[in-house]
Short mmCIF file of C-alpha atoms in Angstrom, two decimals:
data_model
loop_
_atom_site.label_atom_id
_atom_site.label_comp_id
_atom_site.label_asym_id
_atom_site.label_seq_id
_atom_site.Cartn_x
_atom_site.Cartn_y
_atom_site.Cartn_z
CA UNK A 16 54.37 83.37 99.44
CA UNK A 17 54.41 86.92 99.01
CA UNK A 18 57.66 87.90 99.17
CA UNK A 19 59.37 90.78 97.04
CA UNK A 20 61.27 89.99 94.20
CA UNK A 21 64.60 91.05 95.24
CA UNK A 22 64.10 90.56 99.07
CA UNK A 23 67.01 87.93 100.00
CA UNK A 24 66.77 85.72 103.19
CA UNK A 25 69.21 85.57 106.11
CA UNK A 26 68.73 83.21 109.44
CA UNK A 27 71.49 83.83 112.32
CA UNK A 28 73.92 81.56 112.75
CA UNK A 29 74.80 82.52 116.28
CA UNK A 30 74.64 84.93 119.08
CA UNK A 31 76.83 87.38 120.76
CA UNK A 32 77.42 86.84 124.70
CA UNK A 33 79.00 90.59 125.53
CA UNK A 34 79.33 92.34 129.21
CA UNK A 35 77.93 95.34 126.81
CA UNK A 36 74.16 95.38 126.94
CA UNK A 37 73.16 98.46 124.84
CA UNK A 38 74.62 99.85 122.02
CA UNK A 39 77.24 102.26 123.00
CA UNK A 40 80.39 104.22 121.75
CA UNK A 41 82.59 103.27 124.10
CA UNK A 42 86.25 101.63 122.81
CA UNK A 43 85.90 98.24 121.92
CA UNK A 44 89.52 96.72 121.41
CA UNK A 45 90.16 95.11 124.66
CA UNK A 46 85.86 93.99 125.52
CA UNK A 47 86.57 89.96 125.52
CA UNK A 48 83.41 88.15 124.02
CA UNK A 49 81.97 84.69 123.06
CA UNK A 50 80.15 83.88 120.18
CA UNK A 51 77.52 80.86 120.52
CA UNK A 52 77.77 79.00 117.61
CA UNK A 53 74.01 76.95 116.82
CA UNK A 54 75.48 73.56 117.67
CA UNK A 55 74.67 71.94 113.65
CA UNK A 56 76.90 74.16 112.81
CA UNK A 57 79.89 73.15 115.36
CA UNK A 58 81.67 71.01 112.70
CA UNK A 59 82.09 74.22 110.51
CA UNK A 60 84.58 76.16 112.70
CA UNK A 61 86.78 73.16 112.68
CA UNK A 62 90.32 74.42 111.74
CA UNK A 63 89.39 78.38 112.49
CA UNK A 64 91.80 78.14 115.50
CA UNK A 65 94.05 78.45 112.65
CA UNK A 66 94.08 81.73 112.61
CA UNK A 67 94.54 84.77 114.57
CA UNK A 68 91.95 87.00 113.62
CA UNK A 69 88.91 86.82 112.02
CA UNK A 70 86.14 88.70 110.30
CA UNK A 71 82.32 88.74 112.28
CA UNK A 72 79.58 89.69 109.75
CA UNK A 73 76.34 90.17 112.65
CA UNK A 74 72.71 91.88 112.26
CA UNK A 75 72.99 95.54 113.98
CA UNK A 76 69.40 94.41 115.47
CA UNK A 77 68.73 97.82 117.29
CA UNK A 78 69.75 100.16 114.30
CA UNK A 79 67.33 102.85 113.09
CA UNK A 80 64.57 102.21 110.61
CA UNK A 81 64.23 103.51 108.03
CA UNK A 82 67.72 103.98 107.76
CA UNK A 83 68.81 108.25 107.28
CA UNK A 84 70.38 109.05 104.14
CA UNK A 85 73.48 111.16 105.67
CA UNK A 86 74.82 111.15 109.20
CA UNK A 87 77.50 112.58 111.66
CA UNK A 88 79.94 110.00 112.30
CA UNK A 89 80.36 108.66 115.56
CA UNK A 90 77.14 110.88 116.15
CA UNK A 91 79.37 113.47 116.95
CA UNK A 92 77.41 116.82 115.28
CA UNK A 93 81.28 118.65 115.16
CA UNK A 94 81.53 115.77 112.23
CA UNK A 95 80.58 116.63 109.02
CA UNK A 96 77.41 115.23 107.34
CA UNK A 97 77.91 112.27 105.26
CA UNK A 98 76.64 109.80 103.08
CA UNK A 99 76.06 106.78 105.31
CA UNK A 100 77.75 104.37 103.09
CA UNK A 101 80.87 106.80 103.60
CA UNK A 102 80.45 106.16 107.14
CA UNK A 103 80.59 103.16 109.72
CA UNK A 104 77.26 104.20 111.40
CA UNK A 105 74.97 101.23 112.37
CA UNK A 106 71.75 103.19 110.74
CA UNK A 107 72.55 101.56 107.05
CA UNK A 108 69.72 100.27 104.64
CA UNK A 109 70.87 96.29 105.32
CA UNK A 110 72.50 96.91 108.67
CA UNK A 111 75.12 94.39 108.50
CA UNK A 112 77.91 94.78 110.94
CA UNK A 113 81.83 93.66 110.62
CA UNK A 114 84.87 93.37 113.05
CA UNK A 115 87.62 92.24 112.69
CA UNK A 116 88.88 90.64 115.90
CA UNK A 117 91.41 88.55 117.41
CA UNK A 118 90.49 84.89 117.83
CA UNK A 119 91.57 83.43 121.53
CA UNK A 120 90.19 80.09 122.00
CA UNK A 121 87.65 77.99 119.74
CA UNK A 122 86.08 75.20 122.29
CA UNK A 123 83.13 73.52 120.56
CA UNK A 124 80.56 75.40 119.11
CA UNK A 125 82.02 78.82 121.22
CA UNK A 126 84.41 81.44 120.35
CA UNK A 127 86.18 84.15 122.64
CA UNK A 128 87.64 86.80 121.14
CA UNK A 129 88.89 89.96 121.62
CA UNK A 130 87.57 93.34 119.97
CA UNK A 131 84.18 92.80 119.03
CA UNK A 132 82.11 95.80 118.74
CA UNK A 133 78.50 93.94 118.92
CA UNK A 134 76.51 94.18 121.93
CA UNK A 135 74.81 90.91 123.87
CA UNK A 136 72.37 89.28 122.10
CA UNK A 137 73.40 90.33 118.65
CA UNK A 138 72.56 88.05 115.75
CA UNK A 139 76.02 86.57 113.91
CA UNK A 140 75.60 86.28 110.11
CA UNK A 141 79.19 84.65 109.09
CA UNK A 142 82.23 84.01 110.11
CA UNK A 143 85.57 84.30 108.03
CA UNK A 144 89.08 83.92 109.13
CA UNK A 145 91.10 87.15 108.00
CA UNK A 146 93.68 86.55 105.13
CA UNK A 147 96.17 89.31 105.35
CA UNK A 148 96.86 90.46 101.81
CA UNK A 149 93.47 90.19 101.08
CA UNK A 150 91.23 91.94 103.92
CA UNK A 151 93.89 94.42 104.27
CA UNK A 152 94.61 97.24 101.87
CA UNK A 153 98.37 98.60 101.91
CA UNK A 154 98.88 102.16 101.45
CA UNK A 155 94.95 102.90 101.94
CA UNK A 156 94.13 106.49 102.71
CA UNK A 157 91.24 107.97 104.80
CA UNK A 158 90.22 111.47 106.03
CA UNK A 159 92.49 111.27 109.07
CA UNK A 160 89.78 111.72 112.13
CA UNK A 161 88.38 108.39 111.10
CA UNK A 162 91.79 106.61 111.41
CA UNK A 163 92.19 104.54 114.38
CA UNK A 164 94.83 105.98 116.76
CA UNK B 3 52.73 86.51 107.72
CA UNK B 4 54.10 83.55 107.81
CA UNK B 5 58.20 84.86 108.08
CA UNK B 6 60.27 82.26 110.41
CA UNK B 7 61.25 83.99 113.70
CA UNK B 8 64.91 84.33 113.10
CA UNK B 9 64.88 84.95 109.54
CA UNK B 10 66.15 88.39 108.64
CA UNK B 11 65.68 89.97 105.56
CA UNK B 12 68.00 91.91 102.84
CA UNK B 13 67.32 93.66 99.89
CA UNK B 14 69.77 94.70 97.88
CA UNK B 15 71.26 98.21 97.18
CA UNK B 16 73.00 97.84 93.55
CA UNK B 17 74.36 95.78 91.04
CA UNK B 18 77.66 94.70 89.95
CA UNK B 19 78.66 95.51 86.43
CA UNK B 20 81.75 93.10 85.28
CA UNK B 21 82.95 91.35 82.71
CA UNK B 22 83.29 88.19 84.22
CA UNK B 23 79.98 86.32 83.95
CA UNK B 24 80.58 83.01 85.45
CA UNK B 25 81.94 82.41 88.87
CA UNK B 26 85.64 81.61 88.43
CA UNK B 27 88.88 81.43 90.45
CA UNK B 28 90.74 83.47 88.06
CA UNK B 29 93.26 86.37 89.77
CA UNK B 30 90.92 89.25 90.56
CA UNK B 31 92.97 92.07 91.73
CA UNK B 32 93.30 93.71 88.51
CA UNK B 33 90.11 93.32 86.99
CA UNK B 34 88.00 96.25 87.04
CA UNK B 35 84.01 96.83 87.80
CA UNK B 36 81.71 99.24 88.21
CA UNK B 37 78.67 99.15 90.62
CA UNK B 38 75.74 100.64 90.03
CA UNK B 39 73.83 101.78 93.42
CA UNK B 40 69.93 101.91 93.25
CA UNK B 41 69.46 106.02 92.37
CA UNK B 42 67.18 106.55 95.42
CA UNK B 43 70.26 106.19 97.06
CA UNK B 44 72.79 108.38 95.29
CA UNK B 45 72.83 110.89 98.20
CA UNK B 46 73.82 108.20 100.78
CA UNK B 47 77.49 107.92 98.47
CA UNK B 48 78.03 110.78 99.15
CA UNK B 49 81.60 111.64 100.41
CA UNK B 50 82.72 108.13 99.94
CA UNK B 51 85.64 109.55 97.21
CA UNK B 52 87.34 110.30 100.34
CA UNK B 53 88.33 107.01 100.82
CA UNK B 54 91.11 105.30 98.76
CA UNK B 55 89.76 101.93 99.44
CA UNK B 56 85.83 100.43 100.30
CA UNK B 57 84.68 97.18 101.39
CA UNK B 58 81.98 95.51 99.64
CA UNK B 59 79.28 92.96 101.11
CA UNK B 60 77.17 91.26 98.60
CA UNK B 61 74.95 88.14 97.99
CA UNK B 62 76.82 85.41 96.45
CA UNK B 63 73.56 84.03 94.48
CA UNK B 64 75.56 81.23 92.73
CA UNK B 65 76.36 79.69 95.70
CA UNK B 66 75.24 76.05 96.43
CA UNK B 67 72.79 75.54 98.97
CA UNK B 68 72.33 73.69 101.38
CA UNK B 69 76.01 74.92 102.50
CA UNK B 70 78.15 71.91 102.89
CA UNK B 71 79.74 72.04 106.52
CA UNK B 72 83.34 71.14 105.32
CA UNK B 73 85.61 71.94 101.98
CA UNK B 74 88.65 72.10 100.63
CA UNK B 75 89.66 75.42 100.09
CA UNK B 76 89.53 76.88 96.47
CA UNK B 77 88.28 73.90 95.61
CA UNK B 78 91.44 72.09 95.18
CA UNK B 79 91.25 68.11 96.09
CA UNK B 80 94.73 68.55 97.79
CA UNK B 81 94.25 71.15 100.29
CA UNK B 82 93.20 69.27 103.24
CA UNK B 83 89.08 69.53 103.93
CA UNK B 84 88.54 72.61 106.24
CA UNK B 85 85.76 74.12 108.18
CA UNK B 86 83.65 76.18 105.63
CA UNK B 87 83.93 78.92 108.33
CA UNK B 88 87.70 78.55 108.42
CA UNK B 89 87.64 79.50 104.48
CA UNK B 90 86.35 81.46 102.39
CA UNK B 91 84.36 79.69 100.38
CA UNK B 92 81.25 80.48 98.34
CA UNK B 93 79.42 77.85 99.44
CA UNK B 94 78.57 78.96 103.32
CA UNK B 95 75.04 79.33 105.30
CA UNK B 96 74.70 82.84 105.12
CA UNK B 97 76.64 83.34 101.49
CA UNK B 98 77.72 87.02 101.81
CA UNK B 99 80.53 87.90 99.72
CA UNK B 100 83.24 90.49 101.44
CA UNK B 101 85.87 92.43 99.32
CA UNK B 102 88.38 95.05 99.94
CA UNK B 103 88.70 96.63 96.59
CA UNK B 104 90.22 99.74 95.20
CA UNK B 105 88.31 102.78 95.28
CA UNK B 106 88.92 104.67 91.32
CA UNK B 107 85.91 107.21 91.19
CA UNK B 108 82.27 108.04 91.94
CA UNK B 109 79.98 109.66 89.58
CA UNK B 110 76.22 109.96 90.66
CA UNK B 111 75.55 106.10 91.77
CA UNK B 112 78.20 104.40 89.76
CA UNK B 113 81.38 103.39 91.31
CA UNK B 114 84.19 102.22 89.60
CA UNK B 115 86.46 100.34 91.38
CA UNK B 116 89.52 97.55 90.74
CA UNK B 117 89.60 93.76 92.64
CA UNK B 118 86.21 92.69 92.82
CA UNK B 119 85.55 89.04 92.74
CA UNK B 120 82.31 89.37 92.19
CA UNK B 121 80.50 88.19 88.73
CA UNK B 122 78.00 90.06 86.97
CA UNK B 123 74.47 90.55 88.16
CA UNK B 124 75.55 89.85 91.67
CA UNK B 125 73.47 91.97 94.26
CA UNK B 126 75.52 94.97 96.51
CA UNK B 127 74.14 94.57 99.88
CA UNK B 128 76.71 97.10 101.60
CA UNK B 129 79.15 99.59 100.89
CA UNK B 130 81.70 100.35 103.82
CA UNK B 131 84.92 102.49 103.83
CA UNK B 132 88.23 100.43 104.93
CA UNK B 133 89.39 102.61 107.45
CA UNK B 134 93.01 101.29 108.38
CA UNK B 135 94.06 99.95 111.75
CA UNK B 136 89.97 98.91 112.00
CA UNK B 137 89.86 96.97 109.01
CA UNK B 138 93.35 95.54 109.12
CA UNK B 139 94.86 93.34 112.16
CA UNK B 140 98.59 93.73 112.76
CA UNK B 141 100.98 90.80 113.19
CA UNK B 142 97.94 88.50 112.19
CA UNK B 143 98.83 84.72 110.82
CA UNK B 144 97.45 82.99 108.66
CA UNK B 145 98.16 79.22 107.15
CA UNK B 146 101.05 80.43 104.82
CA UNK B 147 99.28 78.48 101.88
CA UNK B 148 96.08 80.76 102.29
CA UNK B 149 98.01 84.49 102.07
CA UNK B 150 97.63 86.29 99.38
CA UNK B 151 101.20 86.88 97.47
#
């Protein structure tokens, strides 16, 4: 045992299935997807189907190492440098990625939604369902070219 | 080397600062904290005052492991037993805390911000700004019992 003092352990709890096989900046809303849930874990999504949306925390498994300190959103070089943590870029020091996305069917120990922004293969950390009131921020303001039209 | 294939490993970026010491389900939208982000990383904050709100992922060390696979939410006996990834417990396989909180300044690495229900000590594994219409879902529903007022 070697490991370093504040290193803190992770294992996947499922994968992405996605028709998008490479990372990509293309719009993501309407891209259906499944999530394979490992099947000890099937009894734990009981009930999600009780909500409409929910939260995907998942491992951005192709970001860049070491991770850059400032970056153009959307890689777009018009965009102003910024600090990455004032950005949504995948190259982050723990590059932990999360949608929000609309649940359509729960069978088993699979998920399809709608909006997922992880390409196939992608590592899924958690699952939440999405409490409105509490994920959502009313009257939240940001520099307007990062607002979703 | 002896790492498990899947595992995937975190270290953490900051600290919270709060006064609450022990986990607790007290009301948390008023209570204030700051976080303190390691100082190699000051630059990578950078711009993040442009955002009224953040979201914060961190490690929720006092959970209990091994995760259990069902609970009743909050930990009240009379809500009916629920997935664990249908809630949002604590207790969960990959325990990483998520919080939309209020954004009130940035000075070098600190942030101070309001709503953070997370205790003292606890490691900051991502800073994210909530940029609206990503972050939020429209028309989503929720059991009625588990929205915020």
């Amino acid at each position: 045992m070697t490991a370093e003092p504040n290193e803190i352990k992770l294992k996947a709890i499922g994968t992405v299935r996605s028709e998008i096989k490479e990372p990509s900046r293309q719009k993501h809303q309407d891209i259906g997807s499944e999530i394979i849930i490992d099947s000890d874990l099937t009894e734990a999504l009981d009930n999600i189907d009780e909500f409409s949306h929910i939260i995907i925390l998942w491992w951005i498994h192709k970001s860049r190492r070491p991770a850059p300190m400032k970056v153009h959103p959307r890689g777009n070089p018009e965009n102003k440098l910024m600090g990455v943590f004032a950005t949504r870029s995948p190259d982050r020091p723990n590059p932990i990625g999360k949608t929000t996305v609309r649940l359509l069917e729960r069978r088993g120990n699979v998920l399809k939604v709608r909006g997922l922004d992880a390409i196939d293969g992608t590592p899924v950390l958690d699952i939440k369902p999405y409490i409105p009131g509490y994920d959502s921020a009313d009257n939240a303001t940001a520099p307007p070219w990062m607002v979703k039209e």
